[in-house]
PDB file of C-alpha atoms in Angstrom:
ATOM      1  CA  MET A  23      12.172 -15.489   1.610  1.00  0.00           C
ATOM      2  CA  SER A  24       9.908 -12.576   2.410  1.00  0.00           C
ATOM      3  CA  PHE A  25       9.036  -9.535   0.361  1.00  0.00           C
ATOM      4  CA  SER A  26       6.456  -6.813   0.283  1.00  0.00           C
ATOM      5  CA  LEU A  27       4.360  -5.376  -2.496  1.00  0.00           C
ATOM      6  CA  VAL A  28       6.494  -2.220  -2.346  1.00  0.00           C
ATOM      7  CA  THR A  29       9.677  -4.249  -2.841  1.00  0.00           C
ATOM      8  CA  VAL A  30       8.254  -6.133  -5.812  1.00  0.00           C
ATOM      9  CA  MET A  31       6.804  -2.963  -7.329  1.00  0.00           C
ATOM     10  CA  THR A  32      10.101  -1.096  -6.923  1.00  0.00           C
ATOM     11  CA  GLU A  33      12.143  -3.900  -8.460  1.00  0.00           C
ATOM     12  CA  ALA A  34       9.731  -4.205 -11.393  1.00  0.00           C
ATOM     13  CA  MET A  35       9.893  -0.450 -11.958  1.00  0.00           C
ATOM     14  CA  ILE A  36      13.708  -0.411 -11.895  1.00  0.00           C
ATOM     15  CA  LYS A  37      13.808  -3.282 -14.411  1.00  0.00           C
ATOM     16  CA  GLY A  38      11.635  -1.275 -16.819  1.00  0.00           C
ATOM     17  CA  CYS A  39       8.307  -3.032 -16.333  1.00  0.00           C
ATOM     18  CA  GLY A  40       6.353   0.181 -15.820  1.00  0.00           C
ATOM     19  CA  ILE A  41       5.854   3.095 -13.464  1.00  0.00           C
ATOM     20  CA  ALA A  42       5.078   3.105  -9.759  1.00  0.00           C
ATOM     21  CA  MET A  43       3.686   5.506  -7.182  1.00  0.00           C
ATOM     22  CA  LEU A  44       6.120   5.328  -4.264  1.00  0.00           C
ATOM     23  CA  ASP A  45       6.809   7.537  -1.290  1.00  0.00           C
ATOM     24  CA  GLU A  46      10.182   8.676  -0.019  1.00  0.00           C
ATOM     25  CA  ILE A  47      10.141   6.014   2.714  1.00  0.00           C
ATOM     26  CA  ALA A  48      10.012   3.247   0.106  1.00  0.00           C
ATOM     27  CA  LEU A  49      12.727   4.890  -1.956  1.00  0.00           C
ATOM     28  CA  SER A  50      14.971   5.452   1.065  1.00  0.00           C
ATOM     29  CA  HIS A  51      15.606   1.692   1.265  1.00  0.00           C
ATOM     30  CA  LEU A  52      17.254   1.650  -2.161  1.00  0.00           C
ATOM     31  CA  ASP A  53      20.980   1.938  -2.603  1.00  0.00           C
ATOM     32  CA  SER A  54      22.292   4.959  -4.513  1.00  0.00           C
ATOM     33  CA  ASP A  55      22.934   2.927  -7.686  1.00  0.00           C
ATOM     34  CA  LYS A  56      19.283   1.906  -7.975  1.00  0.00           C
ATOM     35  CA  ARG A  57      18.054   5.422  -7.113  1.00  0.00           C
ATOM     36  CA  THR A  58      19.946   6.852 -10.091  1.00  0.00           C
ATOM     37  CA  HIS A  59      17.715   4.808 -12.431  1.00  0.00           C
ATOM     38  CA  ILE A  60      14.508   6.387 -11.084  1.00  0.00           C
ATOM     39  CA  ILE A  61      12.966   9.365 -12.865  1.00  0.00           C
ATOM     40  CA  ASN A  62      10.201  11.382 -11.211  1.00  0.00           C
ATOM     41  CA  ILE A  63       7.723  11.860 -14.075  1.00  0.00           C
ATOM     42  CA  LEU A  64       5.228  13.987 -12.098  1.00  0.00           C
ATOM     43  CA  PRO A  65       7.353  16.132  -9.752  1.00  0.00           C
ATOM     44  CA  ASP A  66       4.540  18.582  -8.883  1.00  0.00           C
ATOM     45  CA  TRP A  67       1.912  15.925  -8.146  1.00  0.00           C
ATOM     46  CA  PHE A  68       1.124  14.850  -4.600  1.00  0.00           C
ATOM     47  CA  THR A  69      -1.296  12.334  -3.157  1.00  0.00           C
ATOM     48  CA  PRO A  70      -3.573  13.099  -0.226  1.00  0.00           C
ATOM     49  CA  ASN A  71      -2.146  12.377   3.217  1.00  0.00           C
ATOM     50  CA  ARG A  72      -4.521   9.464   3.575  1.00  0.00           C
ATOM     51  CA  LEU A  73      -4.517   6.674   1.060  1.00  0.00           C
ATOM     52  CA  PRO A  74      -7.246   4.014   0.931  1.00  0.00           C
ATOM     53  CA  LEU A  75      -6.930   0.934   3.111  1.00  0.00           C
ATOM     54  CA  TYR A  76      -7.953  -2.421   1.694  1.00  0.00           C
ATOM     55  CA  ILE A  77      -8.634  -5.600   3.635  1.00  0.00           C
ATOM     56  CA  LEU A  78      -8.597  -8.782   1.577  1.00  0.00           C
ATOM     57  CA  TYR A  79     -10.479 -11.761   2.914  1.00  0.00           C
ATOM     58  CA  PRO A  80     -12.388 -14.814   1.624  1.00  0.00           C
ATOM     59  CA  LYS A  81     -15.994 -14.686   0.434  1.00  0.00           C
ATOM     60  CA  ARG A  82     -18.459 -13.594   3.109  1.00  0.00           C
ATOM     61  CA  LYS A  83     -20.313 -16.895   2.924  1.00  0.00           C
ATOM     62  CA  HIS A  84     -17.381 -18.663   4.607  1.00  0.00           C
ATOM     63  CA  LEU A  85     -16.047 -15.741   6.602  1.00  0.00           C
ATOM     64  CA  ALA A  86     -14.816 -16.645  10.082  1.00  0.00           C
ATOM     65  CA  GLN A  87     -16.509 -14.709  12.859  1.00  0.00           C
ATOM     66  CA  ARG A  88     -13.194 -13.313  14.112  1.00  0.00           C
ATOM     67  CA  THR A  89     -12.471 -11.930  10.629  1.00  0.00           C
ATOM     68  CA  SER A  90     -15.895 -10.330  10.445  1.00  0.00           C
ATOM     69  CA  LEU A  91     -15.429  -8.801  13.903  1.00  0.00           C
ATOM     70  CA  PHE A  92     -12.001  -7.483  12.959  1.00  0.00           C
ATOM     71  CA  VAL A  93     -13.266  -5.887   9.725  1.00  0.00           C
ATOM     72  CA  ASN A  94     -16.151  -4.238  11.566  1.00  0.00           C
ATOM     73  CA  PHE A  95     -13.844  -2.988  14.326  1.00  0.00           C
ATOM     74  CA  ILE A  96     -11.389  -1.462  11.845  1.00  0.00           C
ATOM     75  CA  ARG A  97     -14.248   0.129   9.886  1.00  0.00           C
ATOM     76  CA  GLN A  98     -15.603   1.727  13.080  1.00  0.00           C
ATOM     77  CA  GLN A  99     -12.156   3.021  14.074  1.00  0.00           C
ATOM     78  CA  PHE A 100     -11.673   4.724  10.726  1.00  0.00           C
ATOM     79  CA  GLU A 101     -15.186   6.186  10.776  1.00  0.00           C
ATOM     80  CA  LYS A 102     -14.245   7.918  14.050  1.00  0.00           C
ATOM     81  CA  ILE A 103     -11.245   9.552  12.343  1.00  0.00           C
ATOM     82  CA  ASN A 104     -13.239  10.923   9.415  1.00  0.00           C
TER      83      ASN A 104
END
């Protein structure tokens, strides 16, 4: 079984466990029955086009060199964009 954070968050929201910040792409995967249970509580609020990117990895003390190289590469690529 595979799932994503968006799937889990959406299902929890639909079952009444709280609110979620989702985009139209995430909501487009829901069937019409589930979409009828969703209420947009902040219809005039928008997020910036770029959301933060997080990379989760083990403590630096035991960080594999390839992971360190990857993190540094990604950081440099995003610094070029900004």
